[in-house]
Amino acid sequence: EAQVTQNPRYLITVTGKKLTVTCSQNMNHEYMSWYRQDPGLGLRQIYYSMNVEVTDKGDVPEGYKVSRKEKRNFPLILESPSPNQTSLYFCASMSGRPTDTQYFGPGTRLTVL
Amino acid sequence: AQSVAQPEDQVNVAEGNPLTVKCTYSVSGNPYLFWYVQYPNRGLQFLLKYITGDNLVKGSYGFEAEFNKSQTSFHLKKPSALVSDSALYFCAVRDIEGTYKYIFGTGTRLKVLA
């Protein structure tokens, strides 16, 4: 089954404790992206990647890091989480065709205390 | 800069009545436009998109949207609403000439009343 998976689905952590949210897709997609969803703000793009070793900033990249060492994986790294990063995070993937649509993962709900 | 506006936080409609969820956009060039739906505790699912061609786009679950270039709008419509259509709807835009940055609207919660 074609899918985007994220782990963990739920995470409660404390300020300053480094964490990684993993994202994996099995569709051989070139493009992957991370978003955060906050009430009243909709989805905002954090980072995206056009292919292995190619990443670029979205609208809200501060406080986040990403890497794309393999085509199928695109982890989101919070080096020193803060409470304002409490949010619902979505990973998405898409083929390289510019007219294609994004496929979203189930989401990761992160709480930073 | 790209932007998307969904002016209504919530839309209520009676089951069986037509529904409209509004979206306006701003891009520097020509847009790719998308509608996604989010059901409770789920990720976003693709509904429909406008790339080029016919201004009336048909999508999943009986939804359609009309691209209006002069009004820079891409409103989502359905002739007869179902209770099961109740969800959060997002409009999104990508500048066809630009990067692969996507801008999403703030979302509109649709509530279909039985």
Tab-separated table of C-alpha atoms in Angstrom:
chain	number	residue	atom	x	y	z
A	1	GLU	CA	0.000	0.000	0.000
A	2	ALA	CA	1.318	3.421	-1.008
A	3	GLN	CA	1.785	5.486	2.102
A	4	VAL	CA	3.683	8.086	4.082
A	5	THR	CA	4.478	7.021	7.628
A	6	GLN	CA	5.526	9.162	10.563
A	7	ASN	CA	6.905	8.203	13.942
A	8	PRO	CA	6.120	8.796	16.664
A	9	ARG	CA	2.463	9.719	16.328
A	10	TYR	CA	2.405	11.388	19.734
A	11	LEU	CA	5.272	12.837	21.718
A	12	ILE	CA	5.495	14.800	24.947
A	13	THR	CA	8.921	16.179	25.758
A	14	VAL	CA	10.628	18.926	27.719
A	15	THR	CA	12.307	22.116	26.611
A	16	GLY	CA	15.790	21.614	25.239
A	17	LYS	CA	15.717	17.846	24.790
A	18	LYS	CA	16.679	17.026	21.218
A	19	LEU	CA	14.179	14.973	19.258
A	20	THR	CA	13.693	13.536	15.793
A	21	VAL	CA	10.426	12.833	14.019
A	22	THR	CA	10.874	10.320	11.240
A	23	CYS	CA	9.071	10.331	7.897
A	24	SER	CA	9.219	7.592	5.312
A	25	GLN	CA	7.464	7.064	1.979
A	26	ASN	CA	7.278	3.953	-0.194
A	27	MET	CA	6.278	5.594	-3.483
A	28	ASN	CA	9.764	6.470	-4.734
A	29	HIS	CA	8.825	10.145	-4.636
A	30	GLU	CA	11.465	12.787	-5.267
A	31	TYR	CA	9.761	15.542	-3.279
A	32	MET	CA	9.174	15.512	0.471
A	33	SER	CA	8.056	18.254	2.814
A	34	TRP	CA	7.290	19.041	6.444
A	35	TYR	CA	4.421	21.191	7.674
A	36	ARG	CA	3.117	22.289	11.021
A	37	GLN	CA	-0.569	22.860	11.699
A	38	ASP	CA	-1.688	25.347	14.314
A	39	PRO	CA	-5.222	26.581	15.072
A	40	GLY	CA	-6.039	29.712	13.141
A	41	LEU	CA	-2.826	29.507	11.142
A	42	GLY	CA	-3.524	26.523	8.927
A	43	LEU	CA	-0.599	24.562	7.557
A	44	ARG	CA	2.761	26.234	7.264
A	45	GLN	CA	5.656	24.714	5.369
A	46	ILE	CA	8.815	24.169	7.397
A	47	TYR	CA	11.261	22.585	4.926
A	48	TYR	CA	11.057	20.707	1.686
A	49	SER	CA	13.371	18.551	-0.352
A	50	MET	CA	13.437	18.096	-4.090
A	51	ASN	CA	15.706	15.049	-3.964
A	52	VAL	CA	18.490	13.397	-2.016
A	53	GLU	CA	20.841	15.984	-0.484
A	54	VAL	CA	18.661	18.852	-1.796
A	55	THR	CA	16.668	20.758	0.819
A	56	ASP	CA	15.207	24.240	1.050
A	57	LYS	CA	13.457	26.389	3.607
A	58	GLY	CA	9.732	26.862	3.718
A	59	ASP	CA	8.025	29.692	5.545
A	60	VAL	CA	8.824	28.711	9.139
A	61	PRO	CA	12.217	26.933	9.246
A	62	GLU	CA	13.556	28.497	12.466
A	63	GLY	CA	14.296	25.951	15.154
A	64	TYR	CA	14.162	22.961	12.806
A	65	LYS	CA	16.652	20.930	10.808
A	66	VAL	CA	16.138	18.321	8.136
A	67	SER	CA	18.269	15.907	6.180
A	68	ARG	CA	17.671	13.834	3.059
A	69	LYS	CA	20.295	11.142	2.863
A	70	GLU	CA	17.986	8.573	1.306
A	71	LYS	CA	15.146	9.101	-1.108
A	72	ARG	CA	12.528	7.450	1.091
A	73	ASN	CA	13.328	9.197	4.388
A	74	PHE	CA	13.084	12.828	5.470
A	75	PRO	CA	13.502	13.227	9.244
A	76	LEU	CA	12.638	16.438	11.070
A	77	ILE	CA	15.049	17.356	13.842
A	78	LEU	CA	14.403	19.723	16.719
A	79	GLU	CA	17.808	20.354	18.301
A	80	SER	CA	16.462	22.312	21.272
A	81	PRO	CA	12.669	22.208	21.331
A	82	SER	CA	10.749	25.076	22.871
A	83	PRO	CA	7.086	25.334	23.901
A	84	ASN	CA	6.240	27.379	20.798
A	85	GLN	CA	7.042	24.286	18.749
A	86	THR	CA	4.108	22.477	20.295
A	87	SER	CA	2.078	21.647	17.213
A	88	LEU	CA	0.723	18.999	14.879
A	89	TYR	CA	3.320	18.061	12.280
A	90	PHE	CA	2.693	16.539	8.881
A	91	CYS	CA	5.097	15.029	6.415
A	92	ALA	CA	4.157	14.883	2.741
A	93	SER	CA	5.627	13.446	-0.430
A	94	MET	CA	5.087	13.954	-4.123
A	95	SER	CA	6.571	12.778	-7.391
A	96	GLY	CA	8.866	15.138	-9.267
A	97	ARG	CA	6.160	16.062	-11.762
A	98	PRO	CA	5.135	19.658	-11.007
A	99	THR	CA	1.442	18.896	-11.603
A	100	ASP	CA	1.301	16.068	-9.092
A	101	THR	CA	-0.341	16.276	-5.685
A	102	GLN	CA	1.080	15.748	-2.258
A	103	TYR	CA	0.416	12.648	-0.167
A	104	PHE	CA	0.300	13.342	3.551
A	105	GLY	CA	1.282	11.251	6.524
A	106	PRO	CA	-1.038	10.763	9.516
A	107	GLY	CA	0.572	13.488	11.611
A	108	THR	CA	2.677	13.733	14.765
A	109	ARG	CA	1.288	15.602	17.716
A	110	LEU	CA	4.180	17.157	19.630
A	111	THR	CA	3.909	18.790	23.043
A	112	VAL	CA	6.936	20.611	24.447
A	113	LEU	CA	6.658	21.395	28.163
B	1	ALA	CA	4.615	36.983	-2.208
B	2	GLN	CA	2.220	34.099	-2.438
B	3	SER	CA	-0.808	34.047	-0.173
B	4	VAL	CA	-4.082	32.219	0.254
B	5	ALA	CA	-7.159	33.474	2.071
B	6	GLN	CA	-10.048	31.416	3.334
B	7	PRO	CA	-12.311	34.117	4.721
B	8	GLU	CA	-14.683	31.835	6.651
B	9	ASP	CA	-13.530	29.913	9.702
B	10	GLN	CA	-16.698	27.838	9.615
B	11	VAL	CA	-19.490	27.144	7.160
B	12	ASN	CA	-22.743	25.560	8.249
B	13	VAL	CA	-25.088	24.026	5.728
B	14	ALA	CA	-28.112	21.752	5.921
B	15	GLU	CA	-27.821	18.269	4.485
B	16	GLY	CA	-29.005	18.208	0.881
B	17	ASN	CA	-28.301	21.902	0.315
B	18	PRO	CA	-25.503	23.151	-1.933
B	19	LEU	CA	-22.284	24.190	-0.233
B	20	THR	CA	-19.534	26.655	-1.082
B	21	VAL	CA	-16.193	27.042	0.677
B	22	LYS	CA	-14.362	30.167	-0.440
B	23	CYS	CA	-10.703	30.607	-1.369
B	24	THR	CA	-8.844	33.533	-2.886
B	25	TYR	CA	-5.171	33.573	-3.739
B	26	SER	CA	-2.302	35.803	-4.728
B	27	VAL	CA	0.718	34.687	-6.726
B	28	SER	CA	3.161	36.540	-8.914
B	29	GLY	CA	2.667	34.242	-11.881
B	30	ASN	CA	0.205	31.537	-12.854
B	31	PRO	CA	-0.979	29.298	-10.036
B	32	TYR	CA	-1.406	25.642	-9.328
B	33	LEU	CA	-4.395	25.445	-6.969
B	34	PHE	CA	-5.431	22.608	-4.698
B	35	TRP	CA	-8.127	21.630	-2.236
B	36	TYR	CA	-7.450	19.169	0.569
B	37	VAL	CA	-9.764	17.790	3.239
B	38	GLN	CA	-8.874	16.744	6.765
B	39	TYR	CA	-11.127	14.451	8.764
B	40	PRO	CA	-10.707	14.297	12.563
B	41	ASN	CA	-7.410	12.727	13.654
B	42	ARG	CA	-6.371	12.107	10.067
B	43	GLY	CA	-3.874	13.541	7.624
B	44	LEU	CA	-4.869	15.655	4.675
B	45	GLN	CA	-6.467	14.029	1.651
B	46	PHE	CA	-6.385	15.458	-1.844
B	47	LEU	CA	-9.744	16.535	-3.300
B	48	LEU	CA	-9.011	18.312	-6.565
B	49	LYS	CA	-6.614	20.613	-8.354
B	50	TYR	CA	-6.460	23.233	-11.072
B	51	ILE	CA	-3.411	23.152	-13.276
B	52	THR	CA	-4.578	24.487	-16.613
B	53	GLY	CA	-7.479	24.206	-19.028
B	54	ASP	CA	-11.143	24.065	-18.096
B	55	ASN	CA	-11.966	26.472	-15.282
B	56	LEU	CA	-14.409	24.015	-13.701
B	57	VAL	CA	-12.545	21.192	-12.021
B	58	LYS	CA	-14.241	18.046	-10.745
B	59	GLY	CA	-12.776	16.042	-7.916
B	60	SER	CA	-13.409	13.343	-5.365
B	61	TYR	CA	-16.674	12.739	-3.472
B	62	GLY	CA	-18.736	14.927	-5.822
B	63	PHE	CA	-16.802	18.121	-5.117
B	64	GLU	CA	-15.915	20.647	-7.776
B	65	ALA	CA	-14.176	24.002	-7.880
B	66	GLU	CA	-14.199	26.922	-10.247
B	67	PHE	CA	-11.034	28.774	-11.127
B	68	ASN	CA	-11.716	32.469	-11.695
B	69	LYS	CA	-8.590	34.268	-12.820
B	70	SER	CA	-10.068	37.774	-12.793
B	71	GLN	CA	-11.271	37.385	-9.204
B	72	THR	CA	-8.268	35.248	-8.197
B	73	SER	CA	-10.633	32.768	-6.600
B	74	PHE	CA	-10.929	29.004	-6.435
B	75	HIS	CA	-14.122	28.267	-4.498
B	76	LEU	CA	-14.998	24.703	-3.582
B	77	LYS	CA	-18.567	23.592	-4.265
B	78	LYS	CA	-20.853	20.632	-3.977
B	79	PRO	CA	-24.457	20.533	-5.236
B	80	SER	CA	-25.838	18.498	-2.324
B	81	ALA	CA	-24.049	18.304	1.027
B	82	LEU	CA	-23.808	15.137	3.116
B	83	VAL	CA	-23.312	14.908	6.866
B	84	SER	CA	-20.171	12.906	6.094
B	85	ASP	CA	-18.711	15.959	4.304
B	86	SER	CA	-18.233	17.614	7.696
B	87	ALA	CA	-14.485	18.197	7.966
B	88	LEU	CA	-11.750	20.809	7.760
B	89	TYR	CA	-10.996	22.037	4.233
B	90	PHE	CA	-7.764	23.634	3.086
B	91	CYS	CA	-7.030	25.568	-0.075
B	92	ALA	CA	-3.393	25.650	-1.244
B	93	VAL	CA	-1.417	27.381	-3.972
B	94	ARG	CA	1.924	26.939	-5.636
B	95	ASP	CA	3.426	29.446	-7.995
B	96	ILE	CA	3.845	27.640	-11.303
B	97	GLU	CA	6.933	29.663	-12.125
B	98	GLY	CA	8.520	29.446	-8.746
B	99	THR	CA	9.875	26.958	-6.324
B	100	TYR	CA	8.117	24.004	-4.762
B	101	LYS	CA	6.951	26.118	-1.852
B	102	TYR	CA	3.305	25.603	-1.030
B	103	ILE	CA	1.094	28.095	0.767
B	104	PHE	CA	-1.986	26.787	2.555
B	105	GLY	CA	-4.971	28.742	3.749
B	106	THR	CA	-6.018	28.766	7.382
B	107	GLY	CA	-8.734	26.216	6.779
B	108	THR	CA	-12.535	26.279	6.823
B	109	ARG	CA	-14.498	23.944	9.023
B	110	LEU	CA	-17.554	22.650	7.217
B	111	LYS	CA	-20.437	21.474	9.339
B	112	VAL	CA	-23.292	19.734	7.569
B	113	LEU	CA	-26.404	19.557	9.717
B	114	ALA	CA	-28.823	16.649	9.472
